[in-house]
Coordinates of C-alpha atoms in Angstrom, one line a residue:
M1 CA 14.7 -78.1 14.1
S2 CA 11.7 -79.0 16.7
Q3 CA 11.7 -79.5 20.5
Q4 CA 10.6 -83.3 20.3
T5 CA 14.3 -83.5 18.5
L6 CA 16.0 -81.1 20.8
E7 CA 14.8 -83.1 24.1
Q8 CA 15.9 -86.9 22.1
E9 CA 19.3 -85.1 20.9
V10 CA 19.7 -83.3 24.6
E11 CA 18.9 -86.8 25.8
R12 CA 21.5 -88.8 23.8
L13 CA 23.8 -87.0 24.6
R14 CA 23.7 -86.7 28.0
K15 CA 24.0 -90.9 27.9
A16 CA 27.0 -90.2 26.2
C17 CA 28.5 -88.4 28.5
A18 CA 27.3 -90.2 31.3
S19 CA 29.3 -93.4 29.9
L20 CA 32.4 -91.2 30.2
E21 CA 31.7 -90.3 33.4
E22 CA 31.2 -93.9 34.6
E23 CA 34.9 -95.5 33.2
N24 CA 36.2 -92.5 34.5
K25 CA 34.7 -93.3 38.3
R26 CA 35.4 -97.2 37.6
L27 CA 39.1 -96.5 36.5
K28 CA 39.5 -94.2 39.7
Q29 CA 37.4 -96.6 42.5
Q30 CA 40.1 -99.7 40.8
L31 CA 43.5 -97.2 41.5
D32 CA 41.8 -96.2 44.9
E33 CA 41.5 -99.6 45.8
M34 CA 44.6 -100.8 44.8
N35 CA 46.1 -97.6 46.7
R36 CA 44.6 -98.5 50.2
K37 CA 45.3 -102.3 49.6
E38 CA 49.1 -101.2 49.3
T39 CA 48.9 -98.9 52.9
V40 CA 47.2 -101.5 54.4
A41 CA 50.3 -104.0 53.2
G42 CA 53.3 -101.3 54.6
D43 CA 55.6 -100.4 54.0
G44 CA 57.6 -102.8 53.5
D45 CA 55.9 -104.9 50.6
S46 CA 54.6 -101.9 49.3
A47 CA 57.6 -102.3 45.8
S48 CA 56.7 -106.3 46.3
F49 CA 52.8 -105.1 45.5
R50 CA 52.9 -102.9 42.9
E51 CA 55.2 -104.8 41.3
R52 CA 52.7 -107.5 41.8
Y53 CA 50.3 -105.4 40.2
A54 CA 51.8 -102.8 38.1
I55 CA 51.3 -105.1 34.8
K56 CA 47.8 -105.6 35.7
V57 CA 47.2 -102.1 36.7
L58 CA 49.0 -100.9 32.9
D59 CA 47.2 -103.4 31.6
A60 CA 43.5 -102.2 32.7
L61 CA 44.1 -98.2 32.2
P62 CA 42.3 -97.2 28.6
D63 CA 45.3 -95.2 27.8
M64 CA 48.6 -95.8 25.2
L65 CA 51.2 -95.3 27.7
T66 CA 54.2 -95.6 25.9
V67 CA 58.0 -94.2 27.7
F68 CA 60.5 -92.0 25.5
D69 CA 64.0 -90.5 25.1
M70 CA 64.5 -86.8 25.7
D71 CA 65.8 -87.4 21.9
E72 CA 61.8 -88.7 21.6
T73 CA 62.6 -92.4 20.3
C74 CA 60.7 -95.1 21.8
I75 CA 62.3 -96.9 24.6
D76 CA 59.2 -99.0 25.4
V77 CA 55.3 -99.0 25.2
V78 CA 54.4 -100.6 28.5
S79 CA 50.4 -100.6 28.0
N80 CA 48.0 -103.6 26.6
E81 CA 48.1 -103.6 23.3
S82 CA 44.9 -103.1 22.4
T83 CA 45.9 -99.6 23.0
N84 CA 48.3 -99.8 20.4
H85 CA 46.6 -97.2 17.8
V86 CA 49.3 -95.8 15.4
G87 CA 49.6 -98.7 12.9
P88 CA 53.1 -101.3 14.4
P89 CA 52.5 -103.5 16.5
V90 CA 54.2 -103.2 20.3
S91 CA 57.5 -104.8 19.0
E92 CA 58.2 -102.9 16.7
L93 CA 58.4 -100.0 17.6
R94 CA 61.0 -99.7 20.3
G95 CA 63.7 -97.4 18.6
T96 CA 61.1 -96.2 16.2
K97 CA 61.1 -92.2 16.5
M98 CA 58.0 -90.3 17.4
K99 CA 58.0 -88.5 14.6
D100 CA 58.2 -92.0 12.1
N101 CA 54.9 -93.2 13.8
L102 CA 53.0 -90.0 13.7
T103 CA 51.3 -87.8 10.9
E104 CA 53.7 -84.4 10.4
E105 CA 50.0 -82.7 12.1
A106 CA 49.9 -85.0 15.3
Y107 CA 53.9 -84.7 15.4
F108 CA 54.0 -81.3 15.2
N109 CA 50.9 -81.4 18.1
V110 CA 52.7 -84.3 20.2
H111 CA 56.3 -82.7 19.9
N112 CA 55.3 -79.3 20.7
N113 CA 54.0 -80.9 24.3
F114 CA 57.4 -82.9 24.7
E115 CA 59.3 -80.0 24.0
K116 CA 57.2 -77.7 26.3
V117 CA 57.8 -81.1 28.9
K118 CA 61.8 -80.8 29.0
A119 CA 61.8 -77.4 29.3
T120 CA 58.7 -77.7 32.8
G121 CA 60.3 -80.3 33.9
K122 CA 56.7 -80.6 34.8
S123 CA 54.0 -82.5 33.1
S124 CA 51.6 -81.5 30.2
V125 CA 48.0 -82.0 28.7
A126 CA 48.0 -81.6 24.4
Y127 CA 45.7 -82.9 21.7
H128 CA 46.5 -83.7 18.2
E129 CA 44.1 -87.1 16.0
L130 CA 44.9 -89.7 13.7
D131 CA 42.8 -91.8 11.6
V132 CA 43.1 -95.3 13.5
H133 CA 41.8 -98.2 11.3
G134 CA 40.1 -96.2 8.9
E135 CA 37.8 -93.3 11.0
H136 CA 39.4 -90.1 12.8
H137 CA 40.1 -90.0 16.3
Y138 CA 40.8 -87.6 18.3
F139 CA 43.4 -88.1 21.1
E140 CA 44.5 -86.7 24.2
N141 CA 48.6 -86.6 25.2
R142 CA 49.1 -86.3 28.6
I143 CA 53.2 -86.6 29.1
F144 CA 55.6 -86.9 32.5
P145 CA 59.2 -86.9 32.9
L146 CA 60.1 -89.6 34.7
D147 CA 63.9 -88.0 35.7
D148 CA 66.4 -86.3 33.3
K149 CA 66.6 -89.2 30.9
Y150 CA 63.0 -90.1 29.7
A151 CA 58.9 -89.9 29.4
L152 CA 56.0 -91.1 30.3
V153 CA 53.9 -90.4 27.1
M154 CA 50.1 -90.9 27.8
C155 CA 47.7 -91.3 25.0
R156 CA 43.9 -91.5 25.2
D157 CA 41.1 -91.5 22.4
I158 CA 39.0 -89.3 23.7
S159 CA 37.1 -89.3 20.5
D160 CA 33.6 -90.4 22.0
R161 CA 34.1 -87.1 24.1
V162 CA 35.0 -85.2 21.4
E163 CA 32.2 -85.8 19.5
A164 CA 29.6 -85.8 22.1
E165 CA 31.3 -82.1 22.8
R166 CA 30.8 -81.5 19.1
K167 CA 27.1 -82.7 18.8
R168 CA 26.6 -80.8 22.6
S169 CA 28.0 -78.0 20.6
M170 CA 25.8 -77.5 17.4
F171 CA 23.3 -79.1 19.7
R172 CA 23.7 -75.7 21.9
K173 CA 24.1 -73.7 18.5
A174 CA 20.9 -74.8 17.3
L175 CA 19.2 -73.6 20.0
D176 CA 21.0 -70.5 20.8
T177 CA 19.2 -69.8 17.2
V178 CA 15.9 -70.6 17.0
S179 CA 14.1 -67.6 19.1
D180 CA 11.9 -70.1 22.2
G181 CA 14.2 -70.3 25.1
V182 CA 15.5 -73.1 26.8
V183 CA 16.1 -73.4 30.5
G184 CA 17.8 -76.2 31.9
V185 CA 17.7 -76.0 36.1
S186 CA 17.9 -78.9 38.8
A187 CA 16.1 -80.1 41.5
A188 CA 18.2 -77.5 44.0
G189 CA 17.9 -74.5 41.4
K190 CA 21.5 -74.2 40.0
L191 CA 21.0 -73.0 35.9
I192 CA 21.9 -76.3 33.4
Y193 CA 21.6 -74.4 30.6
A194 CA 20.2 -71.4 28.9
N195 CA 20.3 -70.4 25.2
K196 CA 21.4 -67.1 23.6
P197 CA 17.2 -65.7 24.3
I198 CA 17.0 -66.3 27.8
R199 CA 20.6 -65.1 28.2
V200 CA 20.0 -61.8 26.2
M201 CA 16.0 -61.8 27.8
Y202 CA 18.2 -62.1 31.4
G203 CA 21.5 -60.1 31.3
I204 CA 23.0 -63.9 31.6
E205 CA 27.0 -63.1 30.1
G206 CA 29.6 -65.5 29.6
F207 CA 29.6 -69.4 30.4
L208 CA 27.1 -70.9 33.1
K209 CA 28.9 -72.3 35.6
D210 CA 27.8 -75.6 37.3
D211 CA 27.4 -74.2 40.5
D212 CA 25.7 -70.7 40.6
T213 CA 22.2 -70.3 41.0
S214 CA 22.8 -66.1 40.8
Q215 CA 21.6 -67.0 37.9
V216 CA 18.6 -68.4 38.9
K217 CA 17.3 -66.2 41.0
A218 CA 17.7 -63.1 38.9
M219 CA 15.3 -64.9 36.7
W220 CA 12.4 -66.5 38.9
K221 CA 12.2 -65.8 42.4
E222 CA 12.4 -69.1 44.9
H223 CA 8.4 -69.7 45.3
T224 CA 7.6 -68.7 41.6
F225 CA 10.3 -71.3 40.8
D226 CA 9.1 -74.2 43.6
E227 CA 5.8 -73.3 42.0
S228 CA 6.6 -74.2 38.5
V229 CA 7.8 -77.8 40.2
R230 CA 4.9 -78.1 42.0
K231 CA 3.1 -77.5 38.7
I232 CA 5.4 -79.6 36.4
Q233 CA 4.9 -83.1 39.0
E234 CA 1.2 -82.8 39.9
E235 CA 0.5 -83.2 36.4
G236 CA 3.0 -86.4 35.3
G237 CA 5.9 -84.4 34.7
I238 CA 5.0 -82.6 32.3
T239 CA 2.5 -78.6 32.2
T240 CA 2.4 -75.0 30.7
F241 CA 1.9 -72.4 31.7
Q242 CA 2.6 -68.0 30.9
F243 CA 4.2 -65.6 32.2
K244 CA 4.8 -61.6 31.6
Q245 CA 8.8 -60.7 31.6
Q246 CA 10.1 -57.0 31.5
D247 CA 12.9 -56.5 29.2
I248 CA 16.1 -55.9 30.6
H249 CA 16.7 -53.8 27.4
T250 CA 13.7 -52.5 26.1
G251 CA 11.7 -52.2 29.0
Q252 CA 9.3 -53.2 26.9
T253 CA 6.9 -55.9 28.6
T254 CA 7.2 -59.9 26.9
H255 CA 4.0 -62.6 27.0
H256 CA 5.6 -66.1 26.8
H257 CA 4.3 -69.5 27.1
V258 CA 5.9 -72.1 28.1
T259 CA 6.2 -75.6 28.2
A260 CA 8.2 -77.4 31.0
F261 CA 8.6 -81.0 32.1
E262 CA 11.2 -83.4 33.9
M263 CA 13.8 -85.2 33.1
Q264 CA 15.7 -88.1 35.3
D265 CA 18.8 -88.3 35.1
D266 CA 21.0 -91.2 38.0
E267 CA 17.5 -90.3 39.9
Q268 CA 18.7 -86.8 40.1
A269 CA 15.9 -84.8 38.4
S270 CA 16.3 -81.5 36.4
Y271 CA 13.6 -79.0 34.9
W272 CA 13.5 -78.0 31.3
F273 CA 11.4 -75.0 30.1
F274 CA 11.0 -74.2 27.1
S275 CA 9.4 -70.6 26.6
K276 CA 7.4 -69.0 23.9
D277 CA 7.2 -65.5 22.6
I278 CA 4.1 -64.5 22.4
T279 CA 4.0 -60.9 22.7
E280 CA 2.7 -60.4 18.9
V281 CA 0.3 -63.4 19.5
I282 CA -1.5 -61.4 22.3
K283 CA -0.9 -58.2 20.4
S284 CA -2.9 -59.9 17.9
R285 CA -6.0 -61.7 20.5
D286 CA -6.5 -58.4 22.3
K287 CA -7.2 -56.7 19.3
Y288 CA -9.3 -58.8 16.7
R289 CA -10.8 -59.0 20.4
E290 CA -11.6 -55.4 20.8
L291 CA -12.4 -56.0 17.2
N292 CA -14.9 -57.9 18.7
R293 CA -15.6 -56.2 21.2
L294 CA -16.3 -53.0 18.1
L295 CA -18.7 -55.0 16.4
D296 CA -20.4 -55.8 19.1
A297 CA -20.9 -52.3 20.5
I298 CA -21.8 -50.9 17.3
L299 CA -23.9 -54.1 16.2
N300 CA -25.8 -54.3 19.7
N301 CA -26.3 -49.9 19.8
V302 CA -28.7 -50.0 16.4
P303 CA -31.7 -49.6 16.6
V304 CA -32.6 -52.4 13.9
Y305 CA -33.0 -56.5 14.7
L306 CA -30.1 -57.6 13.6
F307 CA -29.8 -61.3 13.1
V308 CA -27.9 -64.0 11.2
K309 CA -28.6 -68.0 10.7
D310 CA -27.0 -71.2 10.2
T311 CA -29.2 -72.9 6.6
G312 CA -27.5 -75.8 6.8
N313 CA -28.2 -76.4 10.9
D314 CA -32.1 -76.2 10.1
F315 CA -31.5 -71.8 10.1
R316 CA -30.7 -73.1 14.3
Y317 CA -29.3 -69.0 15.3
I318 CA -26.3 -67.4 15.1
Y319 CA -26.3 -64.5 16.0
W320 CA -29.0 -61.9 17.7
N321 CA -28.6 -58.3 18.6
K322 CA -29.8 -56.5 21.7
A323 CA -31.9 -54.4 20.2
F324 CA -33.7 -57.6 18.7
A325 CA -33.4 -59.1 22.5
E326 CA -35.4 -55.5 23.4
Y327 CA -37.9 -55.5 21.2
S328 CA -39.1 -59.0 21.1
K329 CA -37.8 -59.5 24.9
I330 CA -35.7 -62.7 23.9
P331 CA -32.7 -62.4 25.7
A332 CA -29.6 -64.3 23.4
D333 CA -28.9 -66.4 25.3
Q334 CA -32.3 -68.3 24.9
V335 CA -32.2 -67.7 21.2
L336 CA -28.4 -68.7 20.1
G337 CA -28.6 -72.3 18.9
K338 CA -32.0 -72.5 18.4
T339 CA -34.9 -73.2 15.6
D340 CA -37.8 -70.3 15.2
F341 CA -40.0 -73.0 16.6
E342 CA -38.1 -73.0 19.6
V343 CA -37.3 -69.5 20.5
F344 CA -40.7 -67.7 19.2
P345 CA -44.1 -68.0 21.7
N346 CA -46.2 -68.0 18.2
I347 CA -46.4 -71.1 16.4
E348 CA -48.0 -69.6 14.0
D349 CA -45.4 -66.8 13.7
A350 CA -42.4 -70.2 13.5
K351 CA -44.1 -70.5 10.1
H352 CA -44.5 -68.1 8.7
F353 CA -40.1 -67.4 9.4
R354 CA -39.6 -70.3 8.2
E355 CA -41.2 -70.1 4.6
D356 CA -39.8 -67.4 4.3
D357 CA -36.0 -68.7 5.1
M358 CA -36.7 -72.2 3.0
K359 CA -38.2 -69.5 0.0
L360 CA -34.0 -67.2 0.6
V361 CA -31.9 -70.4 0.5
A362 CA -34.8 -71.6 -3.7
I363 CA -34.2 -68.6 -5.4
G364 CA -30.7 -67.3 -3.5
D365 CA -32.1 -63.4 -3.4
T366 CA -33.0 -61.0 -1.4
I367 CA -36.6 -60.5 0.8
N368 CA -37.6 -57.7 2.0
K369 CA -41.0 -57.6 3.2
Q370 CA -43.8 -55.8 6.4
E371 CA -44.2 -58.9 8.4
S372 CA -45.8 -59.2 12.7
Y373 CA -44.5 -61.2 15.0
V374 CA -46.1 -61.4 19.0
N375 CA -43.3 -60.6 21.3
G376 CA -42.8 -62.5 25.0
D377 CA -45.2 -60.1 26.5
G378 CA -47.2 -61.2 23.9
E379 CA -47.3 -57.5 22.2
A380 CA -47.3 -57.3 18.6
R381 CA -44.9 -56.5 16.5
V382 CA -44.7 -54.8 13.7
V383 CA -41.3 -54.7 11.3
Q384 CA -40.0 -54.4 7.9
T385 CA -37.4 -57.2 7.5
L386 CA -34.8 -57.9 4.9
K387 CA -33.2 -61.4 5.0
T388 CA -30.2 -62.5 2.5
L389 CA -27.7 -64.9 2.2
V390 CA -24.0 -64.5 2.9
Y391 CA -21.8 -67.6 0.9
R392 CA -19.0 -68.7 3.0
E393 CA -16.4 -70.8 1.5
G394 CA -16.5 -75.1 2.9
G395 CA -19.6 -74.2 4.5
S396 CA -23.2 -73.4 4.4
P397 CA -24.1 -69.8 3.3
L398 CA -25.0 -67.9 6.3
L399 CA -28.9 -65.9 5.5
V400 CA -28.1 -63.0 8.0
G401 CA -31.6 -60.5 8.7
V402 CA -31.8 -56.7 9.5
S403 CA -35.4 -55.8 10.3
W404 CA -36.9 -51.8 11.2
D405 CA -39.7 -52.3 13.8
M406 CA -42.3 -50.2 13.2
T407 CA -45.1 -50.4 15.5
D408 CA -43.6 -47.1 17.5
M409 CA -43.8 -45.6 14.1
N410 CA -47.2 -46.4 13.5
S411 CA -48.2 -45.3 17.1
I412 CA -46.5 -42.0 15.8
E413 CA -48.4 -42.0 13.0
Q414 CA -51.5 -42.7 14.2
E415 CA -50.8 -39.9 17.3
L416 CA -49.6 -37.7 13.9
V417 CA -53.2 -37.9 12.8
K418 CA -54.9 -37.7 16.4
A419 CA -52.1 -34.2 16.5
R420 CA -54.3 -33.0 12.8
I421 CA -56.9 -33.7 14.3
K422 CA -57.0 -32.5 17.4
A423 CA -55.0 -28.8 15.9
E424 CA -57.7 -28.4 13.2
Q425 CA -59.9 -28.6 16.4
S426 CA -58.3 -26.1 18.0
D427 CA -58.0 -24.2 15.3
R428 CA -61.6 -24.7 14.7
L429 CA -62.2 -23.2 18.5
K430 CA -59.7 -20.6 17.9
S431 CA -61.6 -19.4 15.4
A432 CA -64.8 -19.3 17.9
F433 CA -63.1 -18.4 20.6
L434 CA -61.6 -15.1 18.8
A435 CA -65.7 -15.0 17.6
N436 CA -66.5 -15.3 21.0
M437 CA -63.9 -12.6 22.2
S438 CA -65.3 -9.8 20.4
H439 CA -68.6 -10.3 22.4
E440 CA -67.2 -10.9 25.3
I441 CA -65.1 -8.0 24.9
R442 CA -67.7 -6.0 23.9
T443 CA -70.6 -6.8 26.0
P444 CA -68.7 -5.8 29.1
L445 CA -67.4 -2.2 27.6
N446 CA -70.3 -1.4 26.4
S447 CA -71.9 -1.5 29.2
I448 CA -68.9 0.5 30.5
V449 CA -69.1 3.0 27.6
G450 CA -73.7 3.3 28.3
F451 CA -73.7 3.8 31.6
S452 CA -70.5 6.1 31.6
S453 CA -72.4 8.1 29.7
L454 CA -75.8 7.9 32.1
M455 CA -74.1 9.1 34.4
T456 CA -73.8 12.4 33.9
T457 CA -77.7 12.4 32.9
A458 CA -78.5 10.3 35.9
P459 CA -81.2 12.7 38.2
D460 CA -80.1 11.9 41.5
D461 CA -77.0 9.7 44.0
V462 CA -79.1 6.2 44.2
E463 CA -79.2 6.6 40.2
R464 CA -75.2 7.1 39.7
T465 CA -74.4 4.5 42.6
R466 CA -76.6 1.9 40.7
F467 CA -74.9 3.2 37.3
A468 CA -70.8 2.9 39.1
G469 CA -71.8 -0.4 40.6
I470 CA -72.4 -1.7 37.1
I471 CA -69.7 -0.2 35.5
K472 CA -67.5 -1.7 38.3
E473 CA -68.7 -4.7 37.5
N474 CA -68.2 -4.6 33.9
A475 CA -64.7 -3.0 33.8
D476 CA -63.8 -6.0 36.4
I477 CA -64.9 -8.6 33.4
L478 CA -62.7 -7.1 31.0
L479 CA -60.2 -6.4 33.5
R480 CA -59.9 -10.9 34.5
L481 CA -60.8 -10.8 30.3
I482 CA -57.8 -9.4 29.6
N483 CA -55.5 -11.4 32.5
D484 CA -56.5 -14.3 31.3
V485 CA -54.9 -14.0 27.1
L486 CA -52.1 -12.5 28.5
D487 CA -51.4 -15.0 31.2
I488 CA -51.9 -17.9 28.6
A489 CA -49.1 -15.9 26.2
K490 CA -46.5 -15.4 28.9
I491 CA -47.2 -19.4 29.5
E492 CA -46.9 -19.9 25.8
A493 CA -44.2 -17.6 25.5
G494 CA -41.7 -18.7 29.0
T495 CA -41.9 -15.7 30.4
L496 CA -44.8 -16.1 33.3
E497 CA -42.9 -15.0 36.5
Y498 CA -43.5 -17.0 39.2
V499 CA -41.8 -15.9 42.5
R500 CA -41.8 -19.0 45.1
R501 CA -42.3 -17.9 49.2
P502 CA -43.4 -19.3 52.5
I503 CA -47.0 -19.5 52.5
N504 CA -49.6 -20.4 54.9
L505 CA -51.9 -22.6 53.5
R506 CA -54.5 -22.8 55.5
K507 CA -55.2 -19.1 56.2
I508 CA -54.8 -19.0 52.6
W509 CA -58.0 -20.8 52.1
I510 CA -59.9 -18.8 55.4
S511 CA -59.4 -15.8 53.3
I512 CA -60.1 -17.7 50.4
F513 CA -63.6 -18.0 52.0
E514 CA -64.1 -15.0 53.9
T515 CA -63.9 -13.4 50.4
Y516 CA -66.0 -15.2 47.9
C517 CA -68.7 -16.5 50.9
N518 CA -70.7 -13.4 50.7
R519 CA -71.1 -13.3 46.4
I520 CA -72.7 -16.4 46.3
P521 CA -75.8 -16.6 45.2
Q522 CA -79.1 -16.8 47.8
G523 CA -79.8 -20.5 48.0
V524 CA -76.2 -21.3 48.3
Q525 CA -74.9 -22.0 51.4
M526 CA -70.2 -21.7 51.6
I527 CA -69.0 -24.8 53.7
L528 CA -64.9 -24.9 54.7
E529 CA -63.4 -27.6 55.9
V530 CA -59.1 -27.1 56.5
P531 CA -57.2 -29.0 59.6
P532 CA -57.0 -27.3 62.5
T533 CA -52.7 -27.1 62.6
E534 CA -50.7 -24.0 60.7
L535 CA -49.3 -25.7 57.0
I536 CA -46.6 -23.9 55.6
I537 CA -45.8 -24.9 51.9
S538 CA -43.2 -22.7 49.4
E539 CA -44.7 -21.5 46.1
D540 CA -46.2 -18.0 44.2
R541 CA -49.2 -17.1 46.6
S542 CA -50.8 -14.6 43.9
R543 CA -50.2 -17.3 40.8
L544 CA -52.0 -20.1 43.7
L545 CA -54.5 -16.9 44.8
Q546 CA -55.6 -17.2 41.1
V547 CA -56.0 -20.8 41.1
I548 CA -58.4 -21.2 44.1
G549 CA -59.8 -18.0 42.7
N550 CA -60.9 -19.8 38.6
L551 CA -62.6 -23.1 40.8
V552 CA -64.4 -20.7 43.5
T553 CA -65.6 -18.5 40.4
N554 CA -66.7 -21.4 38.3
A555 CA -69.0 -22.6 41.3
I556 CA -70.3 -19.5 41.9
K557 CA -71.5 -19.4 38.2
F558 CA -72.8 -22.3 37.7
T559 CA -74.2 -23.8 41.1
R560 CA -77.8 -22.1 42.3
Q561 CA -79.1 -23.7 44.6
G562 CA -77.3 -26.4 47.8
T563 CA -73.7 -26.1 48.8
I564 CA -69.7 -25.3 47.7
T565 CA -67.5 -26.4 49.9
V566 CA -64.1 -25.4 50.1
G567 CA -60.6 -26.0 51.7
Y568 CA -58.2 -29.4 51.8
S569 CA -56.8 -32.3 53.6
L570 CA -52.7 -33.2 54.8
E571 CA -51.8 -36.9 52.4
K572 CA -48.5 -38.2 51.5
H573 CA -46.2 -35.7 50.7
R574 CA -48.7 -33.2 49.5
A575 CA -51.9 -31.2 50.8
H576 CA -55.4 -32.3 49.0
C577 CA -56.8 -29.2 47.7
Y578 CA -60.7 -29.3 47.0
V579 CA -63.1 -26.7 45.5
K580 CA -67.3 -29.0 46.0
D581 CA -70.3 -27.4 44.0
T582 CA -74.0 -28.7 43.7
G583 CA -74.2 -27.1 40.6
I584 CA -75.3 -28.5 36.7
G585 CA -71.8 -30.4 36.3
I586 CA -70.2 -31.3 34.0
A587 CA -71.1 -33.6 30.9
A588 CA -70.2 -37.2 30.1
D589 CA -68.2 -36.3 26.5
K590 CA -67.0 -33.0 27.8
I591 CA -65.3 -33.9 31.0
D592 CA -62.2 -34.9 28.9
Q593 CA -61.7 -31.2 27.4
V594 CA -62.5 -29.9 30.4
F595 CA -59.2 -28.0 30.8
D596 CA -58.3 -28.1 27.4
R597 CA -58.0 -23.8 26.0
F598 CA -61.1 -22.3 24.3
V599 CA -63.5 -25.3 25.6
K600 CA -66.9 -24.0 27.7
C601 CA -69.1 -26.8 28.5
N602 CA -71.7 -24.1 28.7
V603 CA -71.6 -21.6 25.1
F604 CA -74.3 -19.5 27.5
S605 CA -72.7 -18.4 30.1
Q606 CA -70.0 -15.7 30.2
G607 CA -66.3 -16.7 29.9
T608 CA -63.9 -17.2 27.5
G609 CA -62.3 -20.7 28.5
L610 CA -59.3 -19.6 29.3
G611 CA -59.9 -20.1 33.0
L612 CA -59.6 -23.8 33.4
S613 CA -56.0 -24.6 31.2
I614 CA -54.4 -21.8 33.0
C615 CA -55.2 -23.7 35.9
K616 CA -54.0 -27.1 34.5
M617 CA -50.9 -25.2 33.5
L618 CA -50.4 -23.8 37.1
V619 CA -50.5 -26.4 38.6
Q620 CA -48.3 -28.2 37.2
K621 CA -46.0 -26.0 36.8
W622 CA -45.4 -26.1 40.3
D623 CA -45.3 -30.7 40.2
G624 CA -48.8 -30.7 40.7
E625 CA -51.8 -33.0 39.8
I626 CA -55.5 -31.4 38.8
W627 CA -58.5 -33.4 37.1
V628 CA -62.3 -33.0 38.2
E629 CA -64.9 -35.4 38.8
S630 CA -69.1 -34.5 38.1
E631 CA -72.2 -36.0 37.0
E632 CA -73.7 -33.6 34.9
G633 CA -77.3 -32.4 38.0
K634 CA -75.6 -33.6 40.8
G635 CA -73.0 -30.9 41.0
S636 CA -68.4 -31.6 40.3
V637 CA -65.9 -31.5 42.1
F638 CA -61.5 -29.8 40.9
H639 CA -59.5 -31.6 42.8
F640 CA -55.9 -30.1 42.2
T641 CA -52.7 -30.7 44.4
I642 CA -49.4 -29.5 45.8
P643 CA -46.6 -31.1 46.8
L644 CA -45.3 -29.9 50.1
H645 CA -42.3 -27.9 51.3
R646 CA -42.0 -27.2 54.3

């Protein structure tokens, strides 16, 4: 039974009940008016008033009024002939027995009621049924004892009321069987009706009472009900809303969709609520949304382009995943519902894509090819694209595309080529290094062995002292060589010790100046440039001295005249250190390689080509930077920075 049918049935039953109530009101008003006039007339005229109007009053009643003696013999019919429903005319009823004019079943009910009146001396009510003019009617018989000899039997046709009640009962049973909840509430907040699903949900027991508001309070908070009524009135007498309710039996929360409307009855408003349990719908919706979110999360996190076009709508995009948006630099909200010509900045790319799409639809097969396009930032991207058609019932097929961005892979391939070339160069350099090492090691070692032998045959102390100096100088060269090789090995193995301690940077540079100023060649001047204030930093003292020492030693080695300037300056959050010389400088084509391993800018100079490489590794160890500025023939400036840990 639909909601509209239920509403129509409620309205019809309401009108039937209203008609009966109107009839009762009319009769009551007539009796009240007669009583009022009788009272006004006074006691002396009461009998004459009743005598004058008794016939009219009896004729106005809708009941059949019959007087019987205690033997159930009809004495008289005192009501209007139109109320006679037992068959024979009134004139033939006098003197007949009650059972002669009723069916066996009807007589049984009236007789038992009559016997009850005789036994108690009080009025009583019973019900019976009769067929009148071929139609089945229902009657209410009220029996009043007049005295110890006679009794008045009032029979009223209540067929309309019974029929209305029957239909109302049927209507209620029908509403009790539906899964939706139905509630009727008066404007005063009293519960008019609640069907079984509602009674079970809220634990409402027994029949509903017209004056009971506690049941409504159990279902609604006052402000909730008032808000619902306000919403109904604002929206023209009908509204919809959703709410959550905890089941008192299971404790589970259920979701409901409510349609509420207003009904007017004799200018009295009532409000009816039809509630549908949508818990499963909500669960299905939430599950569907969760699946959508999961699918969207998966598709948006795969590192490939995913896109879908509607072939029946000018190949407009209906999906564009996150990877496509990131690589193309075009957000999805600027793509959906648009064509390639509206999306891509290069019109030639759009034409090319459209040609492929048309070809795919024509052949109905898969297209797999490498192509390129210009993204939103003007950057050229290379992709491997696979396009196919997905057919759907009742609609044009969808074009689904998957693209792998090959741009970075091509870059990686180029980097691998560069790395291979560099590795080959490194291998050649290492071979050259090993060859050079044999020379670098043998040269000081031969000097040490040779002059050690000569010391034993030296003619005097002067010669022995000169030989000892040569031996010490070559021993220092050999020691530095061995230390460089060991440092490189430790750095590559990750075992290089680096212990930070507070040190005074200004004193470090003063110490370097004092150490090397006496070692510079004749014709070269050494200059120190340091701020006047002390600067305490936290670094490894020996490693810092190693870096500065390597740079100063190189400057001394390649500077024959001019100046060597050393020192540092303070910048924001760092100390900027430098070693500047006016030496031979570095060729432009070798500046980028100067910090690489085994690289020697001057193959005739002494050294292994590891010193600057070690400097770079140590500077990076303390999160600093190192670089060089040089012009061949004019000199070089080596810079490095130290982050300040004050």
